[in-house]
Short mmCIF file of C-alpha atoms and ligand atoms in Angstrom, two decimals:
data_model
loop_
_atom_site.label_atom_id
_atom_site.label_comp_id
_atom_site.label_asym_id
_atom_site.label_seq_id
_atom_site.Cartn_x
_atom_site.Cartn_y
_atom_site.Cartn_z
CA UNK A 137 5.38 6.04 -22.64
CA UNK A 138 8.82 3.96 -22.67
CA UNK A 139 11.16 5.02 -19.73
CA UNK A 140 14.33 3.13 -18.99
CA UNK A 141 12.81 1.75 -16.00
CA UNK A 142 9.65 0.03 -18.55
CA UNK A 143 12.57 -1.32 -20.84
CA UNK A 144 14.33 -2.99 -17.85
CA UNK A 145 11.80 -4.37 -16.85
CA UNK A 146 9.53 -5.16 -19.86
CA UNK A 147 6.47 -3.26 -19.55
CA UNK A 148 4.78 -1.63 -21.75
CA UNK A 149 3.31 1.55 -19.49
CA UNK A 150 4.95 3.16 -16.47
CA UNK A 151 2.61 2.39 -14.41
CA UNK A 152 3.25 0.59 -11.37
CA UNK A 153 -0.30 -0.45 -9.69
CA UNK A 154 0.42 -1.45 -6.05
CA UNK A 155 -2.72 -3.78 -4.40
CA UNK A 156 -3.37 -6.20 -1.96
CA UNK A 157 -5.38 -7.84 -4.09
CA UNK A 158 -3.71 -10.43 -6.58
CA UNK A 159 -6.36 -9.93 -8.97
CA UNK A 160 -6.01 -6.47 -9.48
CA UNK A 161 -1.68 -7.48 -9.92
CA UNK A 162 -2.45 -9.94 -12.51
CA UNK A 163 -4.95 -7.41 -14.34
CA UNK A 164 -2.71 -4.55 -14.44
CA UNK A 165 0.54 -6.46 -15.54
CA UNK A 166 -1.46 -8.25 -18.34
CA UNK A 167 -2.71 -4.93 -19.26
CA UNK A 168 1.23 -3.25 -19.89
CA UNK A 169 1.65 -1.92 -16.48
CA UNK A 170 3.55 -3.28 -13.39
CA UNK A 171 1.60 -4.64 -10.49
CA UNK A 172 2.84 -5.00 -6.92
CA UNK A 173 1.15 -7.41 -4.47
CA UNK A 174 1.27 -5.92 -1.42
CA UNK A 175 2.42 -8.70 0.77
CA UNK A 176 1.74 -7.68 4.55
CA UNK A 177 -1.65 -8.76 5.09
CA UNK A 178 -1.07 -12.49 4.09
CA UNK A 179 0.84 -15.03 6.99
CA UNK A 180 3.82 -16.48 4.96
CA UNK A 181 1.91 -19.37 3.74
CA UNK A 182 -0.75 -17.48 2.45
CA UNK A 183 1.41 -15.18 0.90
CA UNK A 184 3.14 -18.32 -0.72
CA UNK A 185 -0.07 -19.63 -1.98
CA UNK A 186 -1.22 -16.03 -3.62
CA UNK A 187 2.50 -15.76 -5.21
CA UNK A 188 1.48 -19.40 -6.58
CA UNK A 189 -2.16 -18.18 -8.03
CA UNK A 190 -0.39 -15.11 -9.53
CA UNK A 191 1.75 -16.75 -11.64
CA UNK A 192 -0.49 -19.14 -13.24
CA UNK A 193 -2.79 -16.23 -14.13
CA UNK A 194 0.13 -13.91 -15.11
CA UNK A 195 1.84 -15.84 -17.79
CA UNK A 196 5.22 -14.34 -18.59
CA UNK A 197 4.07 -10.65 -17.46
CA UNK A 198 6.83 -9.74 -14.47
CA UNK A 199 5.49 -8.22 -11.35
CA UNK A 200 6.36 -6.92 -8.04
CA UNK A 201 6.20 -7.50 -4.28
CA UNK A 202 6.48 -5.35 -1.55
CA UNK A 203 6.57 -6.01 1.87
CA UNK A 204 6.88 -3.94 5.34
CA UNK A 205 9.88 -3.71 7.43
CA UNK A 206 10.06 -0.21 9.32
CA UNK A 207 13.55 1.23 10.25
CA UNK A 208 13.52 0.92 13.81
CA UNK A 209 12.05 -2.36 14.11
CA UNK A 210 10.75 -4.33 17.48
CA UNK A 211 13.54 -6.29 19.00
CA UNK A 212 13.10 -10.52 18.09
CA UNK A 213 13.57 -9.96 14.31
CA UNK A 214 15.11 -13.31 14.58
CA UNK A 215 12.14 -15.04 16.02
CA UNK A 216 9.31 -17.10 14.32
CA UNK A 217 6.82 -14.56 13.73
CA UNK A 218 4.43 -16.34 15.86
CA UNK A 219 6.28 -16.35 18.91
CA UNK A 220 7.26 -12.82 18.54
CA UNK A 221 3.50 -12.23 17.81
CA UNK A 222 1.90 -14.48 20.88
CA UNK A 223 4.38 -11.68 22.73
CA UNK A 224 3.96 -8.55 21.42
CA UNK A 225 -0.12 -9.67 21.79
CA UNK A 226 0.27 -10.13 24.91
CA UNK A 227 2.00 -7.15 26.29
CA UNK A 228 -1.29 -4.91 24.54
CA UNK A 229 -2.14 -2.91 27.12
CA UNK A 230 -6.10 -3.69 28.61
CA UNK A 231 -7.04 -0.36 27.95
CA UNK A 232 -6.16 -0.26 24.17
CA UNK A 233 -7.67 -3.56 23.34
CA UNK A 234 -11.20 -2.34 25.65
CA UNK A 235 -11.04 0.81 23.85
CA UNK A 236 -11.47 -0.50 20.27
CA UNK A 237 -13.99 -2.53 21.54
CA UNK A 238 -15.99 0.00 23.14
CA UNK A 239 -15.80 2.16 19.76
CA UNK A 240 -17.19 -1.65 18.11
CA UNK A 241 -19.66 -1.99 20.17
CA UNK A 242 -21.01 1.73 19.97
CA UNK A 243 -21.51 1.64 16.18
CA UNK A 244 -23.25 -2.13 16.58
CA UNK A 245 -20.53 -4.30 15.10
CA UNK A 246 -20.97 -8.07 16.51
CA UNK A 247 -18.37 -9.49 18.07
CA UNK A 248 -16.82 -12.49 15.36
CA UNK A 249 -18.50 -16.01 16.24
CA UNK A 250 -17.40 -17.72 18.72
CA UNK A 251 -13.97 -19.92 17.48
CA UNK A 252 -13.47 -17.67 15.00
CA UNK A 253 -9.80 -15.46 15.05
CA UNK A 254 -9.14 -11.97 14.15
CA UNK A 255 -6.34 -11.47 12.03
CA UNK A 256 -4.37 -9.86 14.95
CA UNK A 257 -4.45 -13.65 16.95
CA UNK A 258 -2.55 -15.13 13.62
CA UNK A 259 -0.78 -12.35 11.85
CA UNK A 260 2.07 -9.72 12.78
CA UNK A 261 2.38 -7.51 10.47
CA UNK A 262 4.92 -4.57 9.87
CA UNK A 263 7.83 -6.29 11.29
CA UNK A 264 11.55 -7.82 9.86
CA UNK A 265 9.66 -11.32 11.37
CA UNK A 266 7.27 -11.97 8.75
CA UNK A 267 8.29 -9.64 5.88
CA UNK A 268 12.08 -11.99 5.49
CA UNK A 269 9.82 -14.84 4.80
CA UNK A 270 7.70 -12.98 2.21
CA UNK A 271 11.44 -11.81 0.88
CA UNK A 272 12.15 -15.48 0.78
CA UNK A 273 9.04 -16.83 -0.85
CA UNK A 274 9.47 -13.80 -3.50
CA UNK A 275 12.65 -15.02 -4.04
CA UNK A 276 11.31 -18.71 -5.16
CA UNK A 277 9.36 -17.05 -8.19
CA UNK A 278 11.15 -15.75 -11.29
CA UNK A 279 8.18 -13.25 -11.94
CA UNK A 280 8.97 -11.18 -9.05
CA UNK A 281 11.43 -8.81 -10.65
CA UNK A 282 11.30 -6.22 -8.00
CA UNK A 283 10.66 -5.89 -4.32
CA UNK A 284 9.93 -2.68 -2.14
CA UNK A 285 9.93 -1.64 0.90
CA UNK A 286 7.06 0.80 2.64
CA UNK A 287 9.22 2.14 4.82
CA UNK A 288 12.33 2.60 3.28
CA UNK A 289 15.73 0.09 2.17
CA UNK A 290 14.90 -3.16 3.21
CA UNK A 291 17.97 -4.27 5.84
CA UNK A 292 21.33 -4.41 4.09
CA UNK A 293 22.06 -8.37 3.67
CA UNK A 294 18.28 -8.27 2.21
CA UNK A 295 19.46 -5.59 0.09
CA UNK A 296 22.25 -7.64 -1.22
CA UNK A 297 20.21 -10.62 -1.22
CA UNK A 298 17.43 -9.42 -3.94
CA UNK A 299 20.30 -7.38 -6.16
CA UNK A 300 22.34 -10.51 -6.19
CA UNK A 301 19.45 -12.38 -7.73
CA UNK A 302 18.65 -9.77 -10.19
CA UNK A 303 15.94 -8.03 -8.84
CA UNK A 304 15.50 -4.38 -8.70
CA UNK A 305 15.10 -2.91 -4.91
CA UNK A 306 12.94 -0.14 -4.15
CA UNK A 307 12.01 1.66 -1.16
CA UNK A 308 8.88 4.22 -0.40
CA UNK A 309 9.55 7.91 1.30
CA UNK A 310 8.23 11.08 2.10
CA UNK A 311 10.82 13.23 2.41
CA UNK A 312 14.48 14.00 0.60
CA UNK A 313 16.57 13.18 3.74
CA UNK A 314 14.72 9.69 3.74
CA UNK A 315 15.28 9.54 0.20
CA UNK A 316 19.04 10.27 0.26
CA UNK A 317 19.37 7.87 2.53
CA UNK A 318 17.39 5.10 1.01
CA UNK A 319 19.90 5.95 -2.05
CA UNK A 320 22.66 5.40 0.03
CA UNK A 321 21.63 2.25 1.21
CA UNK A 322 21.74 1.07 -2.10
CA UNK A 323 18.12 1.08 -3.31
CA UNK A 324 17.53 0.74 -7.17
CA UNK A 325 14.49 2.56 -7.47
CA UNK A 326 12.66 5.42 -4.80
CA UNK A 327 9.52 5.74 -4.35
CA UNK A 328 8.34 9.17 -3.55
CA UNK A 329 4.95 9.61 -2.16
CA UNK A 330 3.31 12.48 -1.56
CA UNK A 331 1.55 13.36 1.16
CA UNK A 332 -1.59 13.57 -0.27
CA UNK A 333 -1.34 9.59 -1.10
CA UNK A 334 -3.28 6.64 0.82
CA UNK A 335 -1.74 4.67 3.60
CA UNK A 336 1.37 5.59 5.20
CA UNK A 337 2.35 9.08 4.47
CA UNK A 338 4.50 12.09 5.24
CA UNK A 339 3.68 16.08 5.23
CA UNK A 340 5.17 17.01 2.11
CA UNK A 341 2.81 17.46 -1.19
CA UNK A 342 3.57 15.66 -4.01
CA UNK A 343 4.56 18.88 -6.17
CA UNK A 344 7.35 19.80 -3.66
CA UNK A 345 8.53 16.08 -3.29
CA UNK A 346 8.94 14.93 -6.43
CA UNK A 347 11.54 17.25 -8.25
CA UNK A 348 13.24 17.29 -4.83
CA UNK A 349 13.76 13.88 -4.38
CA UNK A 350 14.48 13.54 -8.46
CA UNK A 351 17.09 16.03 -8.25
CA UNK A 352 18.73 15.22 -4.77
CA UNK A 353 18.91 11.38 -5.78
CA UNK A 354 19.92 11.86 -9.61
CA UNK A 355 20.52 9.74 -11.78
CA UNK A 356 18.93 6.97 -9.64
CA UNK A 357 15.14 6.23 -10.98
CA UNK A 358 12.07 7.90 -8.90
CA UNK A 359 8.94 6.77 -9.16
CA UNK A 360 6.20 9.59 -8.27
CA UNK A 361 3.41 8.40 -6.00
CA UNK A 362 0.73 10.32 -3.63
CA UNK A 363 -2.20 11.34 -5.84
CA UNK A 364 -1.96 9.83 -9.00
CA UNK A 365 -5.37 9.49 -10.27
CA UNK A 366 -5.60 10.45 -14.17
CA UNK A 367 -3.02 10.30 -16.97
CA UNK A 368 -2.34 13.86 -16.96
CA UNK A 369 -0.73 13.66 -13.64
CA UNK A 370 1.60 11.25 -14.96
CA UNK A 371 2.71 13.38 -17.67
CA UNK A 372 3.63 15.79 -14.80
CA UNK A 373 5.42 13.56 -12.79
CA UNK A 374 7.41 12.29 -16.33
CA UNK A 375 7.82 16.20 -17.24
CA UNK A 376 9.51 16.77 -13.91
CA UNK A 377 12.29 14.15 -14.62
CA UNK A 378 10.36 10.71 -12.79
CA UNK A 379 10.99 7.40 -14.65
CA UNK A 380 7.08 6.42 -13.67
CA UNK A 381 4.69 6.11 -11.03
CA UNK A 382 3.39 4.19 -8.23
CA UNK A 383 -0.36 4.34 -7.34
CA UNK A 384 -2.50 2.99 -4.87
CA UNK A 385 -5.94 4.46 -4.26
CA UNK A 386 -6.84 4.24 -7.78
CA UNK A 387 -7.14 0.22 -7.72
CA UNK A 388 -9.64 -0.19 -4.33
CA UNK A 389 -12.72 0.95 -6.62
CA UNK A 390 -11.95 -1.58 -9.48
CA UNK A 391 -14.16 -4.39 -10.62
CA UNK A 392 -11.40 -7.20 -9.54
CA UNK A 393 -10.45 -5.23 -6.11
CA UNK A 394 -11.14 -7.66 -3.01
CA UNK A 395 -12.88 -4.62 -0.81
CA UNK A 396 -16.34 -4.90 0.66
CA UNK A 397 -19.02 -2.86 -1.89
CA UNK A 398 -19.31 -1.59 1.35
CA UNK A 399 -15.97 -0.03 1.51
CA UNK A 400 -16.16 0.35 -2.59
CA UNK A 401 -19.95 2.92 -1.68
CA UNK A 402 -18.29 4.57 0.56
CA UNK A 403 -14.91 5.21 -1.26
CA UNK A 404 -17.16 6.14 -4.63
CA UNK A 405 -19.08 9.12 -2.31
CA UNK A 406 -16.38 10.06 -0.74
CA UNK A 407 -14.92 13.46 -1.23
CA UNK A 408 -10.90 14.21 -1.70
CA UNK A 409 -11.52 16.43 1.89
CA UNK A 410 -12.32 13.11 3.31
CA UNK A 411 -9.23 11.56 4.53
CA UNK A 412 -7.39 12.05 7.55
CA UNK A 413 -3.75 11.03 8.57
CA UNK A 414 -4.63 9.16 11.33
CA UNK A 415 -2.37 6.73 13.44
CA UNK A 416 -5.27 4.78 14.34
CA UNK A 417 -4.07 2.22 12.33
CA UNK A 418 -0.34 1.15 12.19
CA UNK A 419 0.63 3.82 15.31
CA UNK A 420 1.74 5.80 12.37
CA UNK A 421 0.61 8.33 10.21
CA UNK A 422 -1.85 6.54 7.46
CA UNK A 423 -3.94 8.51 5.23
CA UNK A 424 -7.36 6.92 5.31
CA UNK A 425 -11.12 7.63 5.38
CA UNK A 426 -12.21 9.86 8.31
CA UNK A 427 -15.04 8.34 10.28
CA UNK A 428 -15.80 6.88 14.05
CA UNK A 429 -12.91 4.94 14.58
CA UNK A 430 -10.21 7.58 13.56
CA UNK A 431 -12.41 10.26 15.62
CA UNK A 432 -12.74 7.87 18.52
CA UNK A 433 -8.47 7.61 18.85
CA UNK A 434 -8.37 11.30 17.92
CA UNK A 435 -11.20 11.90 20.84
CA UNK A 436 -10.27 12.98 24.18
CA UNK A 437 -11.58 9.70 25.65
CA UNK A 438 -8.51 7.80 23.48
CA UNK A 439 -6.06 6.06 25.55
CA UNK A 440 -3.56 7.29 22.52
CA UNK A 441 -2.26 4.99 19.78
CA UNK A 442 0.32 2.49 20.42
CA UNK A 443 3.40 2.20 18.20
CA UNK A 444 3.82 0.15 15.62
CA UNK A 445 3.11 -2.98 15.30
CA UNK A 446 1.22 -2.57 18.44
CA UNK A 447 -1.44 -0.83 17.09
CA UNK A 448 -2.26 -2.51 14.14
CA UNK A 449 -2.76 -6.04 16.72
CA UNK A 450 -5.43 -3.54 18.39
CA UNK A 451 -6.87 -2.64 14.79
CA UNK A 452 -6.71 -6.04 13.66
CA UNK A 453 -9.95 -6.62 15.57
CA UNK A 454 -11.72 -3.92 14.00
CA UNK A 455 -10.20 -5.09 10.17
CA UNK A 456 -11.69 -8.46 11.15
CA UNK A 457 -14.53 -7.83 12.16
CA UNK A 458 -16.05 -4.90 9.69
CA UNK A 459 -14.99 -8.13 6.86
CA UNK A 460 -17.44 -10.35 8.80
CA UNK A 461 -20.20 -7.62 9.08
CA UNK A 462 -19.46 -4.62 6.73
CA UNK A 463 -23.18 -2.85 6.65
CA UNK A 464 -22.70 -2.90 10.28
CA UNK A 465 -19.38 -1.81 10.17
CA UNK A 466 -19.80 1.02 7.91
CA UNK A 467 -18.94 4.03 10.00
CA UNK A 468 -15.73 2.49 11.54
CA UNK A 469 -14.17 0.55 8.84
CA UNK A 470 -10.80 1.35 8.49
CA UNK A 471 -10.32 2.54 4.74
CA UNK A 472 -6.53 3.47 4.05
CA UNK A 473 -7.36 5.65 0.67
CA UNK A 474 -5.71 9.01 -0.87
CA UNK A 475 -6.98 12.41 -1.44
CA UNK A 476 -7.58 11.18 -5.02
CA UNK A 477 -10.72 9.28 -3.79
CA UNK A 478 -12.60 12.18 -4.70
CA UNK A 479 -12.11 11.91 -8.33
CA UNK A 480 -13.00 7.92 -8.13
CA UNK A 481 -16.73 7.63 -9.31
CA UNK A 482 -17.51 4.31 -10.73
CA UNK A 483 -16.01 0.92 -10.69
CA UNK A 484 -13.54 0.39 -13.82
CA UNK A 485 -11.87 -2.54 -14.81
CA UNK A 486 -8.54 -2.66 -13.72
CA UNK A 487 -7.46 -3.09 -17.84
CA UNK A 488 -9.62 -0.20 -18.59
CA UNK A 489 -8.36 2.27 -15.71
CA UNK A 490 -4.46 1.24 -17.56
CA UNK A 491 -5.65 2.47 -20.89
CA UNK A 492 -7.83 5.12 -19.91
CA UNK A 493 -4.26 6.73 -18.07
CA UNK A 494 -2.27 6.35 -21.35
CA UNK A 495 -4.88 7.66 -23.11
CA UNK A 496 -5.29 10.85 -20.91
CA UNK A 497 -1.33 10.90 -20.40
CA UNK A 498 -0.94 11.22 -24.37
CA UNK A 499 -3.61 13.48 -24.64
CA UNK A 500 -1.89 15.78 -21.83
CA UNK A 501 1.20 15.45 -23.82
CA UNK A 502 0.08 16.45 -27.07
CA UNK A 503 -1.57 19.77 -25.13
CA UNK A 504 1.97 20.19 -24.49
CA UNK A 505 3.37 19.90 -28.09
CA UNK A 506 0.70 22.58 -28.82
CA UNK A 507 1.37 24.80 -26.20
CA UNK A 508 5.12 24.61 -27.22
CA UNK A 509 5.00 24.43 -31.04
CA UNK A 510 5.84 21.08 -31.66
CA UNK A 511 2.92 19.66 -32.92
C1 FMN B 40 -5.28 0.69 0.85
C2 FMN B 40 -3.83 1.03 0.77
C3 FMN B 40 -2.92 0.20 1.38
C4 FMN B 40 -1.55 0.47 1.26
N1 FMN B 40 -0.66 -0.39 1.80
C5 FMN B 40 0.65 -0.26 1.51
C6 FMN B 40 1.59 -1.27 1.86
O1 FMN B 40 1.25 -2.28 2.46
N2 FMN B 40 2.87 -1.09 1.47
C7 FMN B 40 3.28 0.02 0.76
O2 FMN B 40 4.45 0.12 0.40
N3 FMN B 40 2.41 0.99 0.46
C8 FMN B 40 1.12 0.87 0.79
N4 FMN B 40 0.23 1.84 0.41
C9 FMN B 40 0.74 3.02 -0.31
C10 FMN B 40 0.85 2.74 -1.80
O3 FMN B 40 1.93 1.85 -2.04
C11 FMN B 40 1.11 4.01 -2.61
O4 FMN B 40 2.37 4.55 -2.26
C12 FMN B 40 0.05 5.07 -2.43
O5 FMN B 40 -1.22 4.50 -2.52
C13 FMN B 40 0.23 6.14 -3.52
O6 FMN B 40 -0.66 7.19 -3.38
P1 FMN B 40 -2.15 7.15 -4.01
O7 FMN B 40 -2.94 6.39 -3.01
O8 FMN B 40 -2.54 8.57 -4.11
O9 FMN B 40 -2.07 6.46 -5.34
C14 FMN B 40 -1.12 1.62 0.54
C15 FMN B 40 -2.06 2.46 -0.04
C16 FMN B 40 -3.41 2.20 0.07
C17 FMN B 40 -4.38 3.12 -0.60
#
């Protein structure tokens, strides 16, 4: 399963396994693939301390980071992140903030105790703000050999920041234009994810996107992402010219994944018709569970989402509080999740769900020697 892209960055599969949670990184780098800690729901010191964690469990296996900086970013880039927070938390419009609480209060979630924050009254997420200081942090770690961007090329001087200390740069997209330009920009590596993937997403399927973005972006490296669930899909994506792929969905039912077994029940019953693209998050399109909360913002009583990051201070309530009480929380949780949820049906081990796609990926390819003779 050697590409290029494995060789130059020492891997053994691949397979890059994005998460939020560190232990599912350190699992599926020790197992031969890449893993990329998602960075944007940790404040800079937290994010410092899981970098820290990771590479005492990871030995000498490299991983990635990515972090979230969108294109047109809030003005204050240049501020602390909490004083551009305290503000942007502030200017949340009444109505949005009594709105999610109505649709928390209607489904029986408890308010958090008294004292206690939610993560939207000590985190901004999604903006130029925080993610430079995860850059930063990232940059303190030798193990960190690449860093992407879910929404696109990471500003220029960051750009020239990560190449110049030899890390790869690579940026997400859902469509060729975006991808074109990300190449411009001077990204290493693009991401392309399908519309069918979990969190933020475009319209176009995955079997449009891919070859198109391969071919318009050629010879740079695309990763194939958006519904990536068994091995055989991987062979496709390598058959149609991608030097890996990027998955996400596939790690939230995993023994070391950080999710409620709340969230885990409802993601194992959950069919592949069951997600939505809903802005009910971020204030932009995220593909996630359907259920109360993206109905409610969908519903006619909705005051409408807010942009991001707006939106996800508004959500961070609802994040916070379905952690606290998640049986109480179970029709509004917010699950960001792909159409592949409905092929997830147990709880794997993260080293076991690695193997199990090299072993179906060989498999597919060896249906293909058949097929073609070459056996
Ligand atoms: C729960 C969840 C959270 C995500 N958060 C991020 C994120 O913070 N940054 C990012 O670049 N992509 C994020 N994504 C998208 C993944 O990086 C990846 O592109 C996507 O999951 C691929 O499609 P798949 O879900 O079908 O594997 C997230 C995906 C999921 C499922």
């Amino acid at each position: 399963m050697q590409t290029e892209l494995c060789k130059a960055l020492g891997i053994d599969f691949p397979i890059f396994a994005f998460s939020h949670c560190r232990d599912v990184v350190v699992e599926a780098s020790k197992a031969g693939a890449f893993g990329v800690l998602g960075a944007v729901g940790f404040t800079p010191e937290q994010f410092a301390r899981e970098l820290d964690r990771l590479d005492e469990a990871v030995g000498d296996r490299p991983y990635g980071v990515d972090v979230v900086i969108p294109a047109h970013d809030v003005p204050g880039a240049e501020k602390d992140p909490e004083t551009l927070r305290q503000e942007l938390f502030n200017s949340i419009p009444q109505e949005h903030r009594q709105f999610a609480k109505k649709v928390l209060a209607e489904s029986g979630v408890p308010e958090l105790p008294e004292g206690v924050k939610h993560e939207g009254e000590y985190l901004l997420r999604s903006t130029a703000a925080t993610a430079r200081r995860h850059v930063e942090i990232a940059l303190r770690h030798p193990n960190v050999k690449l860093i992407a961007n879910a929404l696109g090329a990471p500003p220029p001087d960051l750009v020239q920041q990560i190449k110049a200390s030899g890390r790869l740069v690579a940026g997400l997209c859902g469509d060729a234009l975006q991808a074109k330009k990300h190449a411009d920009q001077g990204v290493d590596i693009i991401v392309a994810q399908g519309s069918e993937g979990g969190g933020h997403t475009g319209e176009i399927g995955s079997m449009v996107l891919w070859p198109e973005v391969i071919d318009l972006v050629h010879p740079k490296p695309v990763l194939a992402a958006g519904g990536i669930g068994n091995g055989r899909q991987i062979a496709a994506a390598i058959s149609m010219g991608a030097e890996g792929v990027w998955t996400g969905s596939l790690w939230l039912t995993t023994t070391e994944s950080d999710l409620t077994d709340v969230q885990k029940e409802l993601l194992l019953a959950a069919r592949s018709r069951d997600t939505v693209r809903s802005r009910s998050l971020t204030g932009k399109p995220c593909r996630m569970l359907r259920n109360k909360w993206t109905e409610a913002w969908d519903s006619r009583e909705s005051p409408g989402t807010l942009p991001l990051p707006l939106q996800d201070l508004v959500a961070a309530e609802a994040t916070s509080r379905a952690k606290a009480y998640p049986q109480k929380a179970r029709d509004v949780t917010i699950n960001p999740v792909g159409q592949i949820v409905g092929s997830l049906h147990e709880i794997r081990r993260t080293r076991d769900v690695v193997r199990t796609l090299a072993e179906e990926y060989l498999d597919a390819v060896e249906r293909l020697n058949r097929v073609t003779g070459f056996e």
